[in-house]
mmCIF file of C-alpha atoms and ligand atoms in Angstrom:
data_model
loop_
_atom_site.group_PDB
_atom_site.id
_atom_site.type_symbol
_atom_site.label_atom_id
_atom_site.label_comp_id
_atom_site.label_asym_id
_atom_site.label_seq_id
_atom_site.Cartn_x
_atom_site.Cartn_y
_atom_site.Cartn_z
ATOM 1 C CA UNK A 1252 121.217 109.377 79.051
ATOM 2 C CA UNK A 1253 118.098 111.769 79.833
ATOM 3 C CA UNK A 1254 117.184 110.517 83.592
ATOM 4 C CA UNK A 1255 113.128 108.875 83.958
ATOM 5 C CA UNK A 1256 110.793 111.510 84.966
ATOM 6 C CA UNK A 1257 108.471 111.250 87.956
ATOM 7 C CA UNK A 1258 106.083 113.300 88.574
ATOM 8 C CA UNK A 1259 104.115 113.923 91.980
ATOM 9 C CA UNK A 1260 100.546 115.318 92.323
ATOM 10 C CA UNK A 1261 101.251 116.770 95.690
ATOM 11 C CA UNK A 1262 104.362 118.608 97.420
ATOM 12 C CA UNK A 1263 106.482 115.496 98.513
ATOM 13 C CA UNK A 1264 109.234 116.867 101.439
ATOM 14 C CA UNK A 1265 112.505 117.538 99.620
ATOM 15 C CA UNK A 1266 114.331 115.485 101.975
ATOM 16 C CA UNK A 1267 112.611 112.463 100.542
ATOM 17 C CA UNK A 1268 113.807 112.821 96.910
ATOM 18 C CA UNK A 1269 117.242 113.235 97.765
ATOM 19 C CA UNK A 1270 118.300 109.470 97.683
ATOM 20 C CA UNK A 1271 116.986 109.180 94.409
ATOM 21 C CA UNK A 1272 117.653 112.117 92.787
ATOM 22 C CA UNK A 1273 120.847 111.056 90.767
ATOM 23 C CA UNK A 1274 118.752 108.504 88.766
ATOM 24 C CA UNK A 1275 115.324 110.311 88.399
ATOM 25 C CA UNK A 1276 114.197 113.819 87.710
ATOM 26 C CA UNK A 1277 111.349 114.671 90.499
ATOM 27 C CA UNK A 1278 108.453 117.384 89.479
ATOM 28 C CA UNK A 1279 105.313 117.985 91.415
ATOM 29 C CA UNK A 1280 102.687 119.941 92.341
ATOM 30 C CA UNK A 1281 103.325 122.680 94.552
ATOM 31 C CA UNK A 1282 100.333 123.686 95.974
ATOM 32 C CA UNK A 1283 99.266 121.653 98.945
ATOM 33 C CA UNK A 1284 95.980 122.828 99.398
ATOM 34 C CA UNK A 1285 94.302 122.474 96.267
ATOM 35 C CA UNK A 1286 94.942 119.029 93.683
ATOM 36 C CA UNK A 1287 96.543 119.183 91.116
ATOM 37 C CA UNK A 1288 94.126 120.114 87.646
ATOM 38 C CA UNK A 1289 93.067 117.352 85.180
ATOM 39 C CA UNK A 1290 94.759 119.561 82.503
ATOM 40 C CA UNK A 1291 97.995 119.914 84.468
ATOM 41 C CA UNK A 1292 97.741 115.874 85.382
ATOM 42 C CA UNK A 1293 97.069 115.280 81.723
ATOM 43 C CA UNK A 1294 99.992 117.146 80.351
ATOM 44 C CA UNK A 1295 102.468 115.432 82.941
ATOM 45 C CA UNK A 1296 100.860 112.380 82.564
ATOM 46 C CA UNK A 1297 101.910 112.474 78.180
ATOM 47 C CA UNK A 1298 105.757 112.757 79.410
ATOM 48 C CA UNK A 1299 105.915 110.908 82.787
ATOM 49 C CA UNK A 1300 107.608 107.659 83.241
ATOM 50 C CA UNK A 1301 106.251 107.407 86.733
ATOM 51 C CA UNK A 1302 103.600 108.426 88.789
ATOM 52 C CA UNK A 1303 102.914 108.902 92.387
ATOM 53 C CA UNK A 1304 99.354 110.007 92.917
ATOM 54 C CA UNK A 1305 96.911 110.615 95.577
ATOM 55 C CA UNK A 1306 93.147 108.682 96.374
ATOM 56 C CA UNK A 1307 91.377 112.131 94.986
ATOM 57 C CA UNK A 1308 93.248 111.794 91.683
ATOM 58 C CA UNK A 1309 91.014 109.827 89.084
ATOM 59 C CA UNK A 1310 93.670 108.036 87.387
ATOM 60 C CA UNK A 1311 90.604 106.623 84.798
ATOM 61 C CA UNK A 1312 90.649 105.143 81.133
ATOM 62 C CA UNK A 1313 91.148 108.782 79.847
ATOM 63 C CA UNK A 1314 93.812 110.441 81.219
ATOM 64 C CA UNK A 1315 95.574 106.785 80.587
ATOM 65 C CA UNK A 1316 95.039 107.090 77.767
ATOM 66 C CA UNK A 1317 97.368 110.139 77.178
ATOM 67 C CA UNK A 1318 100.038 108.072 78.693
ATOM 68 C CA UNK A 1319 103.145 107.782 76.211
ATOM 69 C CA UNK A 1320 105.934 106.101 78.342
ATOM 70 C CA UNK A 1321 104.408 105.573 81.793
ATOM 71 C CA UNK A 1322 105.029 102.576 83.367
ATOM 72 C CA UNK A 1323 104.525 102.401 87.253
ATOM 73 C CA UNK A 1324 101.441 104.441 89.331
ATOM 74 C CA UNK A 1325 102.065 104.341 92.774
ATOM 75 C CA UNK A 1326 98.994 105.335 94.913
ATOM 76 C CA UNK A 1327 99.934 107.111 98.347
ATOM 77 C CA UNK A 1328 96.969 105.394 99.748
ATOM 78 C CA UNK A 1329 95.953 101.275 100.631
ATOM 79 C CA UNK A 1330 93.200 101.287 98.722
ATOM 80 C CA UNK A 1331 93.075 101.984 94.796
ATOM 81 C CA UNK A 1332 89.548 102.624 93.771
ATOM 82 C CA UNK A 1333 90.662 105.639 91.894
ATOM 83 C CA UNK A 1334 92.878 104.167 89.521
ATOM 84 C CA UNK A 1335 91.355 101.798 86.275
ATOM 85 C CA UNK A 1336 93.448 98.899 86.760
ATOM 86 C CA UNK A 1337 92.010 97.065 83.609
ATOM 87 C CA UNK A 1338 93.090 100.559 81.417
ATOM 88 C CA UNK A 1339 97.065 100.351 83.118
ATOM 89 C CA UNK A 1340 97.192 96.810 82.604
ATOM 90 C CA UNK A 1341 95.923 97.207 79.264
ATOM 91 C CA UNK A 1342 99.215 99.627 78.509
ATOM 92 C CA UNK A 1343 101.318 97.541 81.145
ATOM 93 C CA UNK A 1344 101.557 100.156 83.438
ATOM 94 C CA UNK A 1345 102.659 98.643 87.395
ATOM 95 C CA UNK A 1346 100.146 99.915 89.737
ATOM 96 C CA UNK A 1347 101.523 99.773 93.437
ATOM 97 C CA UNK A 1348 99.358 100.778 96.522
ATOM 98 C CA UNK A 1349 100.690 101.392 100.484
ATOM 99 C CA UNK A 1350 99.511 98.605 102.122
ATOM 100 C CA UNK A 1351 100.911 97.618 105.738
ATOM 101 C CA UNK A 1352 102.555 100.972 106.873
ATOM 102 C CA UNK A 1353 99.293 102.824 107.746
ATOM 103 C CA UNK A 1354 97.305 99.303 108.797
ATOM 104 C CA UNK A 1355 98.097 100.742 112.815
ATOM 105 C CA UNK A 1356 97.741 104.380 112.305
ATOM 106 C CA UNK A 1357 94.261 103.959 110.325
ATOM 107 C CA UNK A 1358 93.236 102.003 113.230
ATOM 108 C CA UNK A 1359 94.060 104.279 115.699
ATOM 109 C CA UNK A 1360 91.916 107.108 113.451
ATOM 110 C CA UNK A 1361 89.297 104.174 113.403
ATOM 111 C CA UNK A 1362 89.289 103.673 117.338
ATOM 112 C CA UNK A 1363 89.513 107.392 118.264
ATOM 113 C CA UNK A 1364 86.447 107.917 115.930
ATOM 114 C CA UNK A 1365 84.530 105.005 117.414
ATOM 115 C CA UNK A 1366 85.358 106.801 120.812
ATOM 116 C CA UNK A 1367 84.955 110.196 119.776
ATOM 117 C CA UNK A 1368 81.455 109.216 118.392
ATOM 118 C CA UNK A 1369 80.328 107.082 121.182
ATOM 119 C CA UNK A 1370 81.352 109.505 123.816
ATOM 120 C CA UNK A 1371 80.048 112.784 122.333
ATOM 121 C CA UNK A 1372 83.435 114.575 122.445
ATOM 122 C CA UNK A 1373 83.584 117.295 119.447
ATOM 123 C CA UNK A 1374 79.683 118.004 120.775
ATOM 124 C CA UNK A 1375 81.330 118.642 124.335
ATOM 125 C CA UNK A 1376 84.213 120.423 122.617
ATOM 126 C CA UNK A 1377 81.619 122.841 121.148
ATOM 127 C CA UNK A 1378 80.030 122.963 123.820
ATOM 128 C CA UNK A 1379 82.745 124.434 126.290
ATOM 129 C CA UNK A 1380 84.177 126.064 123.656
ATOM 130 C CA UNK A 1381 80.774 127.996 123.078
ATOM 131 C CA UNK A 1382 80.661 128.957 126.598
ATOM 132 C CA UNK A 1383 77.758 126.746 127.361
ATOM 133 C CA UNK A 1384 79.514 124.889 130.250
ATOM 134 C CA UNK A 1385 77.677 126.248 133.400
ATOM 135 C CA UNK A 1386 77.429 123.456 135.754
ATOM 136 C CA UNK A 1387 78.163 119.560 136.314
ATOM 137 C CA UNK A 1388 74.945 117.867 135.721
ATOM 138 C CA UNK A 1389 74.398 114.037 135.819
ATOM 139 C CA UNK A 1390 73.799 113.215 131.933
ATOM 140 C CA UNK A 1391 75.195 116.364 130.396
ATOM 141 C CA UNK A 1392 76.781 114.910 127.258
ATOM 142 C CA UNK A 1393 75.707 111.625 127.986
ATOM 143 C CA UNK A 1394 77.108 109.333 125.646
ATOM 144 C CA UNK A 1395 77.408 105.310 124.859
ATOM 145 C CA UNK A 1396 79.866 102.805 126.557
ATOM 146 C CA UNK A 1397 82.488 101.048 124.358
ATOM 147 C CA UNK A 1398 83.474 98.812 126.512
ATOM 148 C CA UNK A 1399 82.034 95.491 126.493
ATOM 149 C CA UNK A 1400 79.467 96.215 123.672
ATOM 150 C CA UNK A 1401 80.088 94.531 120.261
ATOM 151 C CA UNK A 1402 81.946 95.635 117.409
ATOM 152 C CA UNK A 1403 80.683 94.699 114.062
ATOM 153 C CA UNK A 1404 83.898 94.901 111.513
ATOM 154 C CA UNK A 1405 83.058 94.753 108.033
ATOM 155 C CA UNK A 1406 86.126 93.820 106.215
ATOM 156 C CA UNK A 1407 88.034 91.378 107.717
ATOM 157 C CA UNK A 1408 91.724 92.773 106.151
ATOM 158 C CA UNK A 1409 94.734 93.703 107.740
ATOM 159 C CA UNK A 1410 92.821 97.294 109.515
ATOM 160 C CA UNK A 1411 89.969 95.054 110.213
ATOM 161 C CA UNK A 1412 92.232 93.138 112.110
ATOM 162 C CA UNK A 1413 94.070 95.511 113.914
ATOM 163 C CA UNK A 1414 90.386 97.430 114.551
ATOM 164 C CA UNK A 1415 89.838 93.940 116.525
ATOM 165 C CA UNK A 1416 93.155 94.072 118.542
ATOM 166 C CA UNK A 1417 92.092 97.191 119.939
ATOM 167 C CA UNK A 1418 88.654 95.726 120.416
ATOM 168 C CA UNK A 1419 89.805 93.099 122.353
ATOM 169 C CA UNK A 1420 91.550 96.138 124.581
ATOM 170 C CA UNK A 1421 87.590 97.262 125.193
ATOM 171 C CA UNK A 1422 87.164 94.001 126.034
ATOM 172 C CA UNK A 1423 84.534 93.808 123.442
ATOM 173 C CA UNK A 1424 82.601 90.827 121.578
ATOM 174 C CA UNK A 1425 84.175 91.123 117.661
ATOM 175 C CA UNK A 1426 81.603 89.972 115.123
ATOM 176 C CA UNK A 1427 83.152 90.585 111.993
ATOM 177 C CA UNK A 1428 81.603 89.823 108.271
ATOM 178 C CA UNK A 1429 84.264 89.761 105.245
ATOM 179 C CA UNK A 1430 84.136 88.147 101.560
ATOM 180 C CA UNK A 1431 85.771 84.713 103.104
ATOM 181 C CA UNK A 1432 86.218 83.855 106.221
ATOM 182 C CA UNK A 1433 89.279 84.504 107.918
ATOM 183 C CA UNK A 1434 90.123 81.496 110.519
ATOM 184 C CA UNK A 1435 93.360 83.488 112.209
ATOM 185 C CA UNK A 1436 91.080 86.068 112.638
ATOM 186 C CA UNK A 1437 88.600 83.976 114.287
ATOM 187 C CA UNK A 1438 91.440 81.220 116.067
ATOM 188 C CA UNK A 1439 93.750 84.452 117.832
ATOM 189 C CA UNK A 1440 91.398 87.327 118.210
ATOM 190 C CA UNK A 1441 88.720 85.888 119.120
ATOM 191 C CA UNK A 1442 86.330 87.188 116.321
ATOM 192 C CA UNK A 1443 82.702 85.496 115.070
ATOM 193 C CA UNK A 1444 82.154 85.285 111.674
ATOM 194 C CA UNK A 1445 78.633 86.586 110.618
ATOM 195 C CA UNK A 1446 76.079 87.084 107.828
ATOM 196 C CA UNK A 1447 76.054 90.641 106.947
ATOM 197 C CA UNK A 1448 72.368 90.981 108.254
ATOM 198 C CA UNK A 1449 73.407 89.250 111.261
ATOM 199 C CA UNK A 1450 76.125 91.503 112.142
ATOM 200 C CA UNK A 1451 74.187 94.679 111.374
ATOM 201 C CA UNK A 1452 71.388 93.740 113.375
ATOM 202 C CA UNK A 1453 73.502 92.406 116.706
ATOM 203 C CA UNK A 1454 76.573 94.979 116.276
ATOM 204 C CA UNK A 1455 76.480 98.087 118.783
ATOM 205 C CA UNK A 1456 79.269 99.661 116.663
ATOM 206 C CA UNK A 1457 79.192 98.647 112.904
ATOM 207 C CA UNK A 1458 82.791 99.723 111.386
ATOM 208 C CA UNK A 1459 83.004 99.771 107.483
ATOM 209 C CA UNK A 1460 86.677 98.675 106.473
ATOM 210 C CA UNK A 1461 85.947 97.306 103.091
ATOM 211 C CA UNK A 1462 87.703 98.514 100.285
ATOM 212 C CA UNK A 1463 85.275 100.011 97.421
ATOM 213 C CA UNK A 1464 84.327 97.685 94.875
ATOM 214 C CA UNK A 1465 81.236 97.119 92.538
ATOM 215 C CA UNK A 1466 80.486 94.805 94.717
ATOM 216 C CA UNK A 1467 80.702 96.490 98.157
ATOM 217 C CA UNK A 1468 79.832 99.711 96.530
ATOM 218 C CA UNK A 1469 76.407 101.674 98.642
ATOM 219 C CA UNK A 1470 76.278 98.150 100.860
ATOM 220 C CA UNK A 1471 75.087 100.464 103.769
ATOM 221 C CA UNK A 1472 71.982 101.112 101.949
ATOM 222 C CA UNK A 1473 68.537 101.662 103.719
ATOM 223 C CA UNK A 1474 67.877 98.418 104.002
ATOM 224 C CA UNK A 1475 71.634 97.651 105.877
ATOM 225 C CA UNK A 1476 70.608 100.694 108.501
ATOM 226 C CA UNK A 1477 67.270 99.756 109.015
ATOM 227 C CA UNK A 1478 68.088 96.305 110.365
ATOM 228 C CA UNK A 1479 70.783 97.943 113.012
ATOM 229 C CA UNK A 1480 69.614 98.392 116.230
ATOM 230 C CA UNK A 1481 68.210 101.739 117.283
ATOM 231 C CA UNK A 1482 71.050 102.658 119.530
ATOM 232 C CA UNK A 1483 73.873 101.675 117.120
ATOM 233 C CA UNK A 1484 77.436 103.798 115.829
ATOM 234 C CA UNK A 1485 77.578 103.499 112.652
ATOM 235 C CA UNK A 1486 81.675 104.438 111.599
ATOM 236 C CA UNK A 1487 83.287 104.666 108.406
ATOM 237 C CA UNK A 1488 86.888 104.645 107.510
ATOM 238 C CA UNK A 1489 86.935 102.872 103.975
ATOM 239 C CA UNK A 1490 85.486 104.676 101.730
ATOM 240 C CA UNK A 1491 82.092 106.927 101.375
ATOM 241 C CA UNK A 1492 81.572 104.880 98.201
ATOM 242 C CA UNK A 1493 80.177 102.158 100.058
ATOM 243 C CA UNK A 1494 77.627 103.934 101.785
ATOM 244 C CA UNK A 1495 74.552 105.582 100.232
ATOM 245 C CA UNK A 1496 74.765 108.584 101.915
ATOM 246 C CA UNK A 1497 71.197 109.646 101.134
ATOM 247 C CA UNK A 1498 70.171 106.702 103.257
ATOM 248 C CA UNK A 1499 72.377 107.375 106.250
ATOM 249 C CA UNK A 1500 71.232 110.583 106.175
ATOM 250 C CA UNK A 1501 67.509 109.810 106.613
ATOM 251 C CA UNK A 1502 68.528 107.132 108.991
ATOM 252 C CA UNK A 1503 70.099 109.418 111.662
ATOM 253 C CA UNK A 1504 67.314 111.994 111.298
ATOM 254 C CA UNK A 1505 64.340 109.311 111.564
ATOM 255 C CA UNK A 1506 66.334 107.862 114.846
ATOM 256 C CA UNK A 1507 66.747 104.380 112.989
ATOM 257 C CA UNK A 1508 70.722 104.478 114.314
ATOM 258 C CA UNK A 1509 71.950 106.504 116.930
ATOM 259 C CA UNK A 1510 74.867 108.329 115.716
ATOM 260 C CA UNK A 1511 78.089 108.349 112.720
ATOM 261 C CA UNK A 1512 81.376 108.543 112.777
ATOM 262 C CA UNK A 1513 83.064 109.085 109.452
ATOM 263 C CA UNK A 1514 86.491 110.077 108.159
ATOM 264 C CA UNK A 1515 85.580 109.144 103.995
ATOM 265 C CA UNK A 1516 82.652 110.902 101.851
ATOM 266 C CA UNK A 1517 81.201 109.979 98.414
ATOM 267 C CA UNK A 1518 82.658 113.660 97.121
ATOM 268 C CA UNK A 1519 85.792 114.551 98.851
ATOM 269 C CA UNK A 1520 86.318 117.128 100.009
ATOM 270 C CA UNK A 1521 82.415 117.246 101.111
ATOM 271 C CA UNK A 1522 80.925 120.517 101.267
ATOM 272 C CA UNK A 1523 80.448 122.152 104.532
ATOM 273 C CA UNK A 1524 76.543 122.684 103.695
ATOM 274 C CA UNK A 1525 76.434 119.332 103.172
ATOM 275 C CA UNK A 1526 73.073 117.951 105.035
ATOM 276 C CA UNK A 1527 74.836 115.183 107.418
ATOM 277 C CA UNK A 1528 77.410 118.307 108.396
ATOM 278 C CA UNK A 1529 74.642 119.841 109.793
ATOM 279 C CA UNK A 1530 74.013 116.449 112.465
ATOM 280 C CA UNK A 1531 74.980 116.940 115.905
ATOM 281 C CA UNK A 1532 75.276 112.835 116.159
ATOM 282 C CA UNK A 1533 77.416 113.082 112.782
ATOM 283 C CA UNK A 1534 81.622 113.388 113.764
ATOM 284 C CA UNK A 1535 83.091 114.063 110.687
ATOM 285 C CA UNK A 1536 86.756 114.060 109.431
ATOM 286 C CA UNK A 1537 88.330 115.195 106.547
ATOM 287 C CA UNK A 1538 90.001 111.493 105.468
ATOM 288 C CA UNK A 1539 92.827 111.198 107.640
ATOM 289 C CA UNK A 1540 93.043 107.521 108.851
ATOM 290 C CA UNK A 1541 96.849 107.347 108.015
ATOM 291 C CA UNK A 1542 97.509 110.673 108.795
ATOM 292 C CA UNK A 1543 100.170 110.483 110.822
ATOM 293 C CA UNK A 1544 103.825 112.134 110.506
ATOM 294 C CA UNK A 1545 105.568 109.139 110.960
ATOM 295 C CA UNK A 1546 102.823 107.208 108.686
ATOM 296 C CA UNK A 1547 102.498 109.810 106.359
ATOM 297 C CA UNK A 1548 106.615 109.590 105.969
ATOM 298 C CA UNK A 1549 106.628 106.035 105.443
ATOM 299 C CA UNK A 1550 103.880 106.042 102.922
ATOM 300 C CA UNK A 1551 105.984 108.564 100.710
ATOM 301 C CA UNK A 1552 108.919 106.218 101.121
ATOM 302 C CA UNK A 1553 106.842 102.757 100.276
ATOM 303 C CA UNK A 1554 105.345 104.605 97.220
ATOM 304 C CA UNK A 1555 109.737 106.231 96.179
ATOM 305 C CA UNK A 1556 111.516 102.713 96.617
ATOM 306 C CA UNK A 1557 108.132 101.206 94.337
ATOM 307 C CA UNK A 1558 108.990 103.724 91.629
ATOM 308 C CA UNK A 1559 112.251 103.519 91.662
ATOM 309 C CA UNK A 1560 112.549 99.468 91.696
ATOM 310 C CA UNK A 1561 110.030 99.772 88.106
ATOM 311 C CA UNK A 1562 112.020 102.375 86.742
ATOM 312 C CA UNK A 1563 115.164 100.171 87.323
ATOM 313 C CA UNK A 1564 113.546 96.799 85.570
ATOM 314 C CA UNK A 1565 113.095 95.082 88.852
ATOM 315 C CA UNK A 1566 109.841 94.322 90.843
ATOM 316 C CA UNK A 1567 107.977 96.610 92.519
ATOM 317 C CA UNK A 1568 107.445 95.640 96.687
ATOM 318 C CA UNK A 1569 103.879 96.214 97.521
ATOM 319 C CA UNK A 1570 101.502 95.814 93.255
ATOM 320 C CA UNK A 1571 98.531 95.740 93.644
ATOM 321 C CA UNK A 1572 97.119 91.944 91.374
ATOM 322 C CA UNK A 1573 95.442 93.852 88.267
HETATM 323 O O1 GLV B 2094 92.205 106.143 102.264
HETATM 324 C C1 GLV B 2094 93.362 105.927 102.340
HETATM 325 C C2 GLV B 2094 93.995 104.753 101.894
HETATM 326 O O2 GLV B 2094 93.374 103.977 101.153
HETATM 327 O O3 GLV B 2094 95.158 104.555 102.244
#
């Protein structure tokens, strides 16, 4: 019998595949660099039985609808915003996400970006790098305490709560503002529920953790960064989707928040002309909240066992509700 096929829109290690590889025939793209090309994605995409794609593939209504056999898409990511869920259900194609493995790692990214911001640190890695470095001097590179200043969390989910454990570390006040309120949140980490006005205009360090939505999509509009304080971080490690970057922009140049810190972009990968590139109070990062080996490793695995419980008629660990 002719073995499913699965195909891969990035280089997955070999070492990976080989548990599986009796049952399924593996293809992918080999380039690591670059994506793979619509045209490429929508030829596999005709023949595959399963996919395993990446958040910079648009898995939309179109290219689904070249689909002939597919039946499981398993996003290397936690969130799914690229993927039309109504168009897979539609052809009852699984969609499965990585939710859980990367909830510590991302926070991590999240924490050492809140830090890195904060405390100036790629500025002062310029900065000696460039030579400048010619004497101690009392506020050279002065940035903004963490510690004991309060964290706004937007998105009260499993990152937003592990943001908060390493809060609590700081020994910060955690404000956090979500869809519902989230009482174990509130009962074991010591987090406030707020309005989101209220947090934006108390939180020294507003942190976006909110999955993109139409409903949380450019939330962090002119109006949201006018009503932070003058002196407050504004970080983002969900998704530039929820921020209108046009406002943020104008924002950090017109001193209305103090400096950004953010590892997602409306167009990935951003250009490096790109006006807030050009920000010294702007640390930017080229989306890699979960990029760790060990994360990274697990992700591939999560996304493997997903596809290969579909392929085999049973239920997949981690769908996403569609
Ligand atoms: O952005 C990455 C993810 O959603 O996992």
């Amino acid at each position: 019998m002719k073995k499913p096929y699965v195909y891969v829109t990035r280089k997955i290690p070999a070492a990976l595949l080989a548990p599986y590889k009796d049952d399924f025939t593996f293809n992918y793209w080999e380039r690591e660099e670059t994506s793979v090309p619509r045209e490429e994605l929508t030829k596999q995409i005709k023949k595959a039985d399963a996919l395993i794609c990446m958040v910079g593939d648009a898995i939309d209504k179109s290219i689904l609808e070249e689909a002939n056999q597919l039946k499981i898409i398993a996003n290397l990511a936690v969130g799914y915003d690229n993927i039309d869920l109504e168009a897979a259900k539609s052809k009852d194609i699984v969609v499965t996400n990585t939710p859980d493995v990367l909830t510590e790692t991302t926070a991590d990214l999240g924490f050492a970006l809140l830090l890195a911001t904060a405390r100036r640190l790629m500025e002062a890695n310029d900065y000696i790098r460039q030579g400048k470095w010619k004497e101690w001097s009392p506020y050279l590179l002065a940035g903004a305490d963490v510690h004991q200043k309060t964290i706004g969390i937007v998105g009260m989910g499993r990152i937003g709560r592990a943001l908060a454990r390493r809060a609590q570390g700081f020994g910060m006040k955690i404000m956090y503002h979500n869809r519902s309120r989230n009482l174990v949140a509130e009962s074991e980490l010591g987090t406030t529920y707020a309005s989101f006005s209220d947090l934006l205009k108390t939180a020294d360090f507003v942190v976006s953790v909110v999955p993109l939505s139409s409903e949380t999509e450019n939330m962090f509009d002119s109006q949201a960064f006018q009503l932070m304080k003058k002196d407050a971080l504004f970080i983002n490690i969900s998704r530039g989707g929820v921020v209108n970057e046009e406002a943020l922009l104008q924002a950090l140049q017109n001193g209305d928040i103090q400096a950004a810190g953010l590892d997602v972009f409306k167009e990935e990968p951003i250009s490096k002309d790109h006006p807030l590139l050009q920000l010294p109070n702007v640390v930017a990062l080229p989306h890699i909240g979960s990029a760790s080996m060990e994360t990274r490793t697990s992700m591939w695995n999560l996304s493997l066992e997903n596809v290969a419980a579909v392929l085999r008629g049973s239920a997949p660990k981690t769908p996403v509700s569609q």
